[in-house]
Amino acid sequence: MDKFLIVKRPIVSEKTTKLSEERKYTFEVDRNANKIQIKQAIEELFNVKVQKVNVINGVAKFKRVGQHSGFTAKVTKAIVTLMPGNKIDIYEV
Amino acid sequence: MIIDKLSGSRVFFEVTVTKEQFEHGLDHAFEVVNKDVEIKGFRKGNAPRKVYENKYGIESLYEEAIQHVLQDTYYNVIVENKLDVVAQPKIDLDINNIKRGEDFSYKVTVAVKPEVKLGKYLGTEVTLLKPEASDAEVEAEVAKKLEQHAEMVVKEEGSLENGDTAVFDFSGSVDGVKFDGGTAENHELVIGSGSFIPGFEEQMVGMKSEETKDVVVTFPEEYQEKTLAGKEAVFVCKLHEIKTRVIPALDEEFITELNDEAVKTVEDFKNNVKAELVSQKETQNKNHVRTTVIKTAVENAEFEIPEEMVLEEANRSLEQNKAQIKQYGLDFATYLQYMGKDEAGFLEDLKGQAEKTLQEQLVIEAVAIAEKLEATKDEMDVKYAEIVEQYKAQNVTLEQAKQAIPESAITAEIIYAKAIELLVEKAQVK
């Protein structure tokens, strides 16, 4: 699987900004990718060493707009912890 | 720091802002601006600098940063050089030339308090009016007073004369047709006041009570009602009453009617009037001395008041005027209309006044400095006590008064009053 398809975008919020101080960076990733694939993709994309990957499988929420009802898209987030001494400038992605 | 003195009591100087100062300004600007910025994923005001700059760019901080830096550096110069600034500074700065990481400079022109070169201010010669009242003046004043007590009396007999008030009905018509506003009942008209069409009042002279008469007049060509202008009209008038002003004679009867304990006789009344006139003249004299000494001191002194200072003072008094007018429940625009002026004209008037006030203030302050006048502790205490007395209704304590009004203001006021006193004292009164 292509590394550009696995890592979709960085997630920038107050919480992730705080996490980035501990070398933990958060990305939205493809639902079908596993931790190993994510690790390889990040290492290649940012030229860093990854220590571990934690994945959160988002749940699709039920939403309705008037008569129409449906589900929100399911989002998978990966929190990537880097080896000490490594750094990603996520704002420049 | 080089400070050039320009004409008109202005100074000019150039201030350099170092890149460190500007960087500091940017930090400050971010703090200020970020408070109101909402970026998705962050609570309001909680976005980090980097995220903010990515979204809006560093340039968005420049305006705030420049303002902050200017204020800071400008204020430093003012304090260091002890400049007595009296108006808003004019700052010359090209914002497009500013780059991060480079020093830049700006030029300032600002009006300062003018230096006053005093001329002769002591021993001003003042000619006074004599605090006396001649018989003729007393007579005139008495006549005026009697006039005030005049009464309207209905004249039973005789005919209408100039100066009388006629109470009458009238109904006017042009070519036999009545027109709007041409009819009234029990209208009161002072004959000779000229409030009606020319010729109308003259024709009424000689009428007797309950008499009916046709008054024929021609409307003037420039009459405001176009349909009537130049037309001949017939007014049927029915006179009901003739009232005449009767001025009371100065006699015992009038004195009794006055019902004043201090005034028992005609002689008393005259003496009273005379005393009033004398005291009036004395106050006039006092004011005259005051205005003359100040005026002479101003005329003899040399100084240039910067235009900005006058304008600022005028604007201040314009605001004051507006507030006052509002208090009377009037609209400012309506007031201007009533006075027959526009705002620019009104401001022009105020500028004249402001210039005069400033001149006086500056000269008197200069006199105080030249004479080394000072306010003592006792005098200040007296002044504070006066203020407390003045605001007694609001239960102001001495402490509150001292807190509300700084000592420097009180001192200035005392010295100001002293300087005027000195000028008046040293005047050569003739």
PDB file of N, CA and C in Angstrom, chain B residues 352-412:
ATOM      1  N   GLY B 352     -11.488  80.422  18.442  1.00  0.00           N
ATOM      2  CA  GLY B 352     -11.147  81.774  18.871  1.00  0.00           C
ATOM      3  C   GLY B 352     -11.105  81.864  20.384  1.00  0.00           C
ATOM      4  N   GLN B 353     -12.152  81.330  21.001  1.00  0.00           N
ATOM      5  CA  GLN B 353     -12.229  81.338  22.465  1.00  0.00           C
ATOM      6  C   GLN B 353     -11.079  80.552  23.067  1.00  0.00           C
ATOM      7  N   ALA B 354     -10.831  79.380  22.475  1.00  0.00           N
ATOM      8  CA  ALA B 354      -9.812  78.481  23.020  1.00  0.00           C
ATOM      9  C   ALA B 354      -8.456  79.164  22.985  1.00  0.00           C
ATOM     10  N   GLU B 355      -8.177  79.857  21.889  1.00  0.00           N
ATOM     11  CA  GLU B 355      -6.885  80.516  21.761  1.00  0.00           C
ATOM     12  C   GLU B 355      -6.715  81.533  22.877  1.00  0.00           C
ATOM     13  N   LYS B 356      -7.779  82.287  23.130  1.00  0.00           N
ATOM     14  CA  LYS B 356      -7.726  83.327  24.160  1.00  0.00           C
ATOM     15  C   LYS B 356      -7.502  82.700  25.538  1.00  0.00           C
ATOM     16  N   THR B 357      -8.250  81.653  25.812  1.00  0.00           N
ATOM     17  CA  THR B 357      -8.103  80.988  27.114  1.00  0.00           C
ATOM     18  C   THR B 357      -6.682  80.469  27.287  1.00  0.00           C
ATOM     19  N   LEU B 358      -6.158  79.837  26.222  1.00  0.00           N
ATOM     20  CA  LEU B 358      -4.818  79.265  26.306  1.00  0.00           C
ATOM     21  C   LEU B 358      -3.786  80.348  26.540  1.00  0.00           C
ATOM     22  N   GLN B 359      -3.941  81.458  25.807  1.00  0.00           N
ATOM     23  CA  GLN B 359      -3.010  82.568  25.975  1.00  0.00           C
ATOM     24  C   GLN B 359      -2.968  82.992  27.428  1.00  0.00           C
ATOM     25  N   GLU B 360      -4.161  83.200  27.988  1.00  0.00           N
ATOM     26  CA  GLU B 360      -4.234  83.664  29.367  1.00  0.00           C
ATOM     27  C   GLU B 360      -3.599  82.654  30.304  1.00  0.00           C
ATOM     28  N   GLN B 361      -3.965  81.392  30.098  1.00  0.00           N
ATOM     29  CA  GLN B 361      -3.429  80.340  30.974  1.00  0.00           C
ATOM     30  C   GLN B 361      -1.918  80.309  30.948  1.00  0.00           C
ATOM     31  N   LEU B 362      -1.367  80.318  29.726  1.00  0.00           N
ATOM     32  CA  LEU B 362       0.078  80.193  29.581  1.00  0.00           C
ATOM     33  C   LEU B 362       0.786  81.366  30.235  1.00  0.00           C
ATOM     34  N   VAL B 363       0.255  82.564  29.996  1.00  0.00           N
ATOM     35  CA  VAL B 363       0.915  83.750  30.535  1.00  0.00           C
ATOM     36  C   VAL B 363       0.834  83.753  32.054  1.00  0.00           C
ATOM     37  N   ILE B 364      -0.319  83.418  32.574  1.00  0.00           N
ATOM     38  CA  ILE B 364      -0.456  83.437  34.024  1.00  0.00           C
ATOM     39  C   ILE B 364       0.438  82.388  34.668  1.00  0.00           C
ATOM     40  N   GLU B 365       0.524  81.227  34.021  1.00  0.00           N
ATOM     41  CA  GLU B 365       1.426  80.202  34.535  1.00  0.00           C
ATOM     42  C   GLU B 365       2.863  80.703  34.514  1.00  0.00           C
ATOM     43  N   ALA B 366       3.216  81.379  33.421  1.00  0.00           N
ATOM     44  CA  ALA B 366       4.578  81.903  33.300  1.00  0.00           C
ATOM     45  C   ALA B 366       4.846  82.937  34.387  1.00  0.00           C
ATOM     46  N   VAL B 367       3.859  83.755  34.664  1.00  0.00           N
ATOM     47  CA  VAL B 367       4.000  84.754  35.722  1.00  0.00           C
ATOM     48  C   VAL B 367       4.262  84.048  37.047  1.00  0.00           C
ATOM     49  N   ALA B 368       3.485  83.009  37.295  1.00  0.00           N
ATOM     50  CA  ALA B 368       3.627  82.276  38.553  1.00  0.00           C
ATOM     51  C   ALA B 368       5.036  81.715  38.689  1.00  0.00           C
ATOM     52  N   ILE B 369       5.563  81.201  37.566  1.00  0.00           N
ATOM     53  CA  ILE B 369       6.916  80.642  37.614  1.00  0.00           C
ATOM     54  C   ILE B 369       7.935  81.761  37.826  1.00  0.00           C
ATOM     55  N   ALA B 370       7.751  82.857  37.093  1.00  0.00           N
ATOM     56  CA  ALA B 370       8.686  83.975  37.186  1.00  0.00           C
ATOM     57  C   ALA B 370       8.711  84.546  38.600  1.00  0.00           C
ATOM     58  N   GLU B 371       7.563  84.541  39.242  1.00  0.00           N
ATOM     59  CA  GLU B 371       7.478  85.120  40.585  1.00  0.00           C
ATOM     60  C   GLU B 371       7.725  84.076  41.672  1.00  0.00           C
ATOM     61  N   LYS B 372       7.994  82.853  41.241  1.00  0.00           N
ATOM     62  CA  LYS B 372       8.245  81.749  42.185  1.00  0.00           C
ATOM     63  C   LYS B 372       7.116  81.608  43.204  1.00  0.00           C
ATOM     64  N   LEU B 373       5.900  81.610  42.696  1.00  0.00           N
ATOM     65  CA  LEU B 373       4.758  81.463  43.596  1.00  0.00           C
ATOM     66  C   LEU B 373       4.608  79.994  43.987  1.00  0.00           C
ATOM     67  N   GLU B 374       4.238  79.789  45.233  1.00  0.00           N
ATOM     68  CA  GLU B 374       4.054  78.422  45.697  1.00  0.00           C
ATOM     69  C   GLU B 374       2.814  78.325  46.565  1.00  0.00           C
ATOM     70  N   ALA B 375       2.309  77.118  46.657  1.00  0.00           N
ATOM     71  CA  ALA B 375       1.141  76.905  47.512  1.00  0.00           C
ATOM     72  C   ALA B 375       1.601  76.274  48.821  1.00  0.00           C
ATOM     73  N   THR B 376       1.135  76.822  49.927  1.00  0.00           N
ATOM     74  CA  THR B 376       1.520  76.245  51.217  1.00  0.00           C
ATOM     75  C   THR B 376       0.561  75.119  51.584  1.00  0.00           C
ATOM     76  N   LYS B 377       0.955  74.355  52.573  1.00  0.00           N
ATOM     77  CA  LYS B 377       0.132  73.232  53.011  1.00  0.00           C
ATOM     78  C   LYS B 377      -1.231  73.727  53.510  1.00  0.00           C
ATOM     79  N   ASP B 378      -1.173  74.837  54.259  1.00  0.00           N
ATOM     80  CA  ASP B 378      -2.415  75.395  54.806  1.00  0.00           C
ATOM     81  C   ASP B 378      -3.388  75.766  53.709  1.00  0.00           C
ATOM     82  N   GLU B 379      -2.850  76.415  52.695  1.00  0.00           N
ATOM     83  CA  GLU B 379      -3.722  76.856  51.605  1.00  0.00           C
ATOM     84  C   GLU B 379      -4.378  75.668  50.916  1.00  0.00           C
ATOM     85  N   MET B 380      -3.606  74.593  50.792  1.00  0.00           N
ATOM     86  CA  MET B 380      -4.169  73.400  50.158  1.00  0.00           C
ATOM     87  C   MET B 380      -5.272  72.807  51.021  1.00  0.00           C
ATOM     88  N   ASP B 381      -5.030  72.793  52.332  1.00  0.00           N
ATOM     89  CA  ASP B 381      -6.057  72.267  53.235  1.00  0.00           C
ATOM     90  C   ASP B 381      -7.337  73.069  53.131  1.00  0.00           C
ATOM     91  N   VAL B 382      -7.166  74.396  53.041  1.00  0.00           N
ATOM     92  CA  VAL B 382      -8.334  75.270  52.926  1.00  0.00           C
ATOM     93  C   VAL B 382      -9.108  74.930  51.659  1.00  0.00           C
ATOM     94  N   LYS B 383      -8.342  74.739  50.585  1.00  0.00           N
ATOM     95  CA  LYS B 383      -8.967  74.457  49.295  1.00  0.00           C
ATOM     96  C   LYS B 383      -9.757  73.134  49.349  1.00  0.00           C
ATOM     97  N   TYR B 384      -9.122  72.120  49.939  1.00  0.00           N
ATOM     98  CA  TYR B 384      -9.796  70.833  50.053  1.00  0.00           C
ATOM     99  C   TYR B 384     -11.072  70.973  50.883  1.00  0.00           C
ATOM    100  N   ALA B 385     -10.952  71.753  51.955  1.00  0.00           N
ATOM    101  CA  ALA B 385     -12.119  71.952  52.810  1.00  0.00           C
ATOM    102  C   ALA B 385     -13.243  72.605  52.024  1.00  0.00           C
ATOM    103  N   GLU B 386     -12.865  73.539  51.158  1.00  0.00           N
ATOM    104  CA  GLU B 386     -13.867  74.219  50.317  1.00  0.00           C
ATOM    105  C   GLU B 386     -14.577  73.218  49.422  1.00  0.00           C
ATOM    106  N   ILE B 387     -13.773  72.322  48.853  1.00  0.00           N
ATOM    107  CA  ILE B 387     -14.353  71.340  47.929  1.00  0.00           C
ATOM    108  C   ILE B 387     -15.333  70.446  48.678  1.00  0.00           C
ATOM    109  N   VAL B 388     -14.919  70.023  49.861  1.00  0.00           N
ATOM    110  CA  VAL B 388     -15.795  69.170  50.663  1.00  0.00           C
ATOM    111  C   VAL B 388     -17.103  69.905  50.952  1.00  0.00           C
ATOM    112  N   GLU B 389     -16.975  71.175  51.278  1.00  0.00           N
ATOM    113  CA  GLU B 389     -18.153  71.997  51.573  1.00  0.00           C
ATOM    114  C   GLU B 389     -19.084  72.049  50.367  1.00  0.00           C
ATOM    115  N   GLN B 390     -18.462  72.194  49.212  1.00  0.00           N
ATOM    116  CA  GLN B 390     -19.205  72.337  47.959  1.00  0.00           C
ATOM    117  C   GLN B 390     -20.033  71.097  47.643  1.00  0.00           C
ATOM    118  N   TYR B 391     -19.462  69.931  47.950  1.00  0.00           N
ATOM    119  CA  TYR B 391     -20.151  68.687  47.615  1.00  0.00           C
ATOM    120  C   TYR B 391     -20.783  68.055  48.852  1.00  0.00           C
ATOM    121  N   LYS B 392     -21.151  68.911  49.780  1.00  0.00           N
ATOM    122  CA  LYS B 392     -21.706  68.435  51.031  1.00  0.00           C
ATOM    123  C   LYS B 392     -22.901  67.511  50.810  1.00  0.00           C
ATOM    124  N   ALA B 393     -23.712  67.873  49.820  1.00  0.00           N
ATOM    125  CA  ALA B 393     -24.936  67.113  49.563  1.00  0.00           C
ATOM    126  C   ALA B 393     -24.627  65.653  49.248  1.00  0.00           C
ATOM    127  N   GLN B 394     -23.459  65.405  48.622  1.00  0.00           N
ATOM    128  CA  GLN B 394     -23.115  64.034  48.255  1.00  0.00           C
ATOM    129  C   GLN B 394     -22.326  63.336  49.354  1.00  0.00           C
ATOM    130  N   ASN B 395     -22.187  63.976  50.506  1.00  0.00           N
ATOM    131  CA  ASN B 395     -21.467  63.383  51.636  1.00  0.00           C
ATOM    132  C   ASN B 395     -20.028  63.015  51.293  1.00  0.00           C
ATOM    133  N   VAL B 396     -19.341  63.948  50.692  1.00  0.00           N
ATOM    134  CA  VAL B 396     -17.954  63.679  50.334  1.00  0.00           C
ATOM    135  C   VAL B 396     -17.076  63.958  51.544  1.00  0.00           C
ATOM    136  N   THR B 397     -16.240  62.983  51.870  1.00  0.00           N
ATOM    137  CA  THR B 397     -15.338  63.214  52.998  1.00  0.00           C
ATOM    138  C   THR B 397     -14.036  63.823  52.487  1.00  0.00           C
ATOM    139  N   LEU B 398     -13.236  64.306  53.420  1.00  0.00           N
ATOM    140  CA  LEU B 398     -11.975  64.934  53.052  1.00  0.00           C
ATOM    141  C   LEU B 398     -11.068  63.933  52.334  1.00  0.00           C
ATOM    142  N   GLU B 399     -11.102  62.672  52.825  1.00  0.00           N
ATOM    143  CA  GLU B 399     -10.240  61.653  52.218  1.00  0.00           C
ATOM    144  C   GLU B 399     -10.619  61.426  50.754  1.00  0.00           C
ATOM    145  N   GLN B 400     -11.947  61.339  50.547  1.00  0.00           N
ATOM    146  CA  GLN B 400     -12.428  61.096  49.179  1.00  0.00           C
ATOM    147  C   GLN B 400     -12.012  62.224  48.250  1.00  0.00           C
ATOM    148  N   ALA B 401     -12.140  63.442  48.752  1.00  0.00           N
ATOM    149  CA  ALA B 401     -11.792  64.607  47.950  1.00  0.00           C
ATOM    150  C   ALA B 401     -10.310  64.560  47.595  1.00  0.00           C
ATOM    151  N   LYS B 402      -9.493  64.195  48.576  1.00  0.00           N
ATOM    152  CA  LYS B 402      -8.051  64.161  48.343  1.00  0.00           C
ATOM    153  C   LYS B 402      -7.692  63.082  47.330  1.00  0.00           C
ATOM    154  N   GLN B 403      -8.501  61.998  47.383  1.00  0.00           N
ATOM    155  CA  GLN B 403      -8.224  60.918  46.451  1.00  0.00           C
ATOM    156  C   GLN B 403      -8.626  61.293  45.025  1.00  0.00           C
ATOM    157  N   ALA B 404      -9.778  61.983  44.944  1.00  0.00           N
ATOM    158  CA  ALA B 404     -10.325  62.300  43.628  1.00  0.00           C
ATOM    159  C   ALA B 404      -9.512  63.389  42.935  1.00  0.00           C
ATOM    160  N   ILE B 405      -9.034  64.353  43.710  1.00  0.00           N
ATOM    161  CA  ILE B 405      -8.303  65.459  43.098  1.00  0.00           C
ATOM    162  C   ILE B 405      -6.854  65.407  43.565  1.00  0.00           C
ATOM    163  N   PRO B 406      -5.934  65.188  42.649  1.00  0.00           N
ATOM    164  CA  PRO B 406      -4.539  65.093  43.048  1.00  0.00           C
ATOM    165  C   PRO B 406      -4.010  66.429  43.568  1.00  0.00           C
ATOM    166  N   GLU B 407      -2.997  66.340  44.434  1.00  0.00           N
ATOM    167  CA  GLU B 407      -2.446  67.548  45.026  1.00  0.00           C
ATOM    168  C   GLU B 407      -1.911  68.501  43.981  1.00  0.00           C
ATOM    169  N   SER B 408      -1.367  67.919  42.905  1.00  0.00           N
ATOM    170  CA  SER B 408      -0.771  68.785  41.886  1.00  0.00           C
ATOM    171  C   SER B 408      -1.823  69.715  41.281  1.00  0.00           C
ATOM    172  N   ALA B 409      -3.047  69.188  41.098  1.00  0.00           N
ATOM    173  CA  ALA B 409      -4.111  70.009  40.517  1.00  0.00           C
ATOM    174  C   ALA B 409      -4.473  71.145  41.458  1.00  0.00           C
ATOM    175  N   ILE B 410      -4.539  70.813  42.739  1.00  0.00           N
ATOM    176  CA  ILE B 410      -4.887  71.831  43.732  1.00  0.00           C
ATOM    177  C   ILE B 410      -3.806  72.903  43.781  1.00  0.00           C
ATOM    178  N   THR B 411      -2.561  72.441  43.782  1.00  0.00           N
ATOM    179  CA  THR B 411      -1.452  73.388  43.811  1.00  0.00           C
ATOM    180  C   THR B 411      -1.527  74.321  42.610  1.00  0.00           C
ATOM    181  N   ALA B 412      -1.749  73.734  41.457  1.00  0.00           N
ATOM    182  CA  ALA B 412      -1.808  74.530  40.238  1.00  0.00           C
ATOM    183  C   ALA B 412      -2.895  75.585  40.350  1.00  0.00           C
TER     184      ALA B 412
END
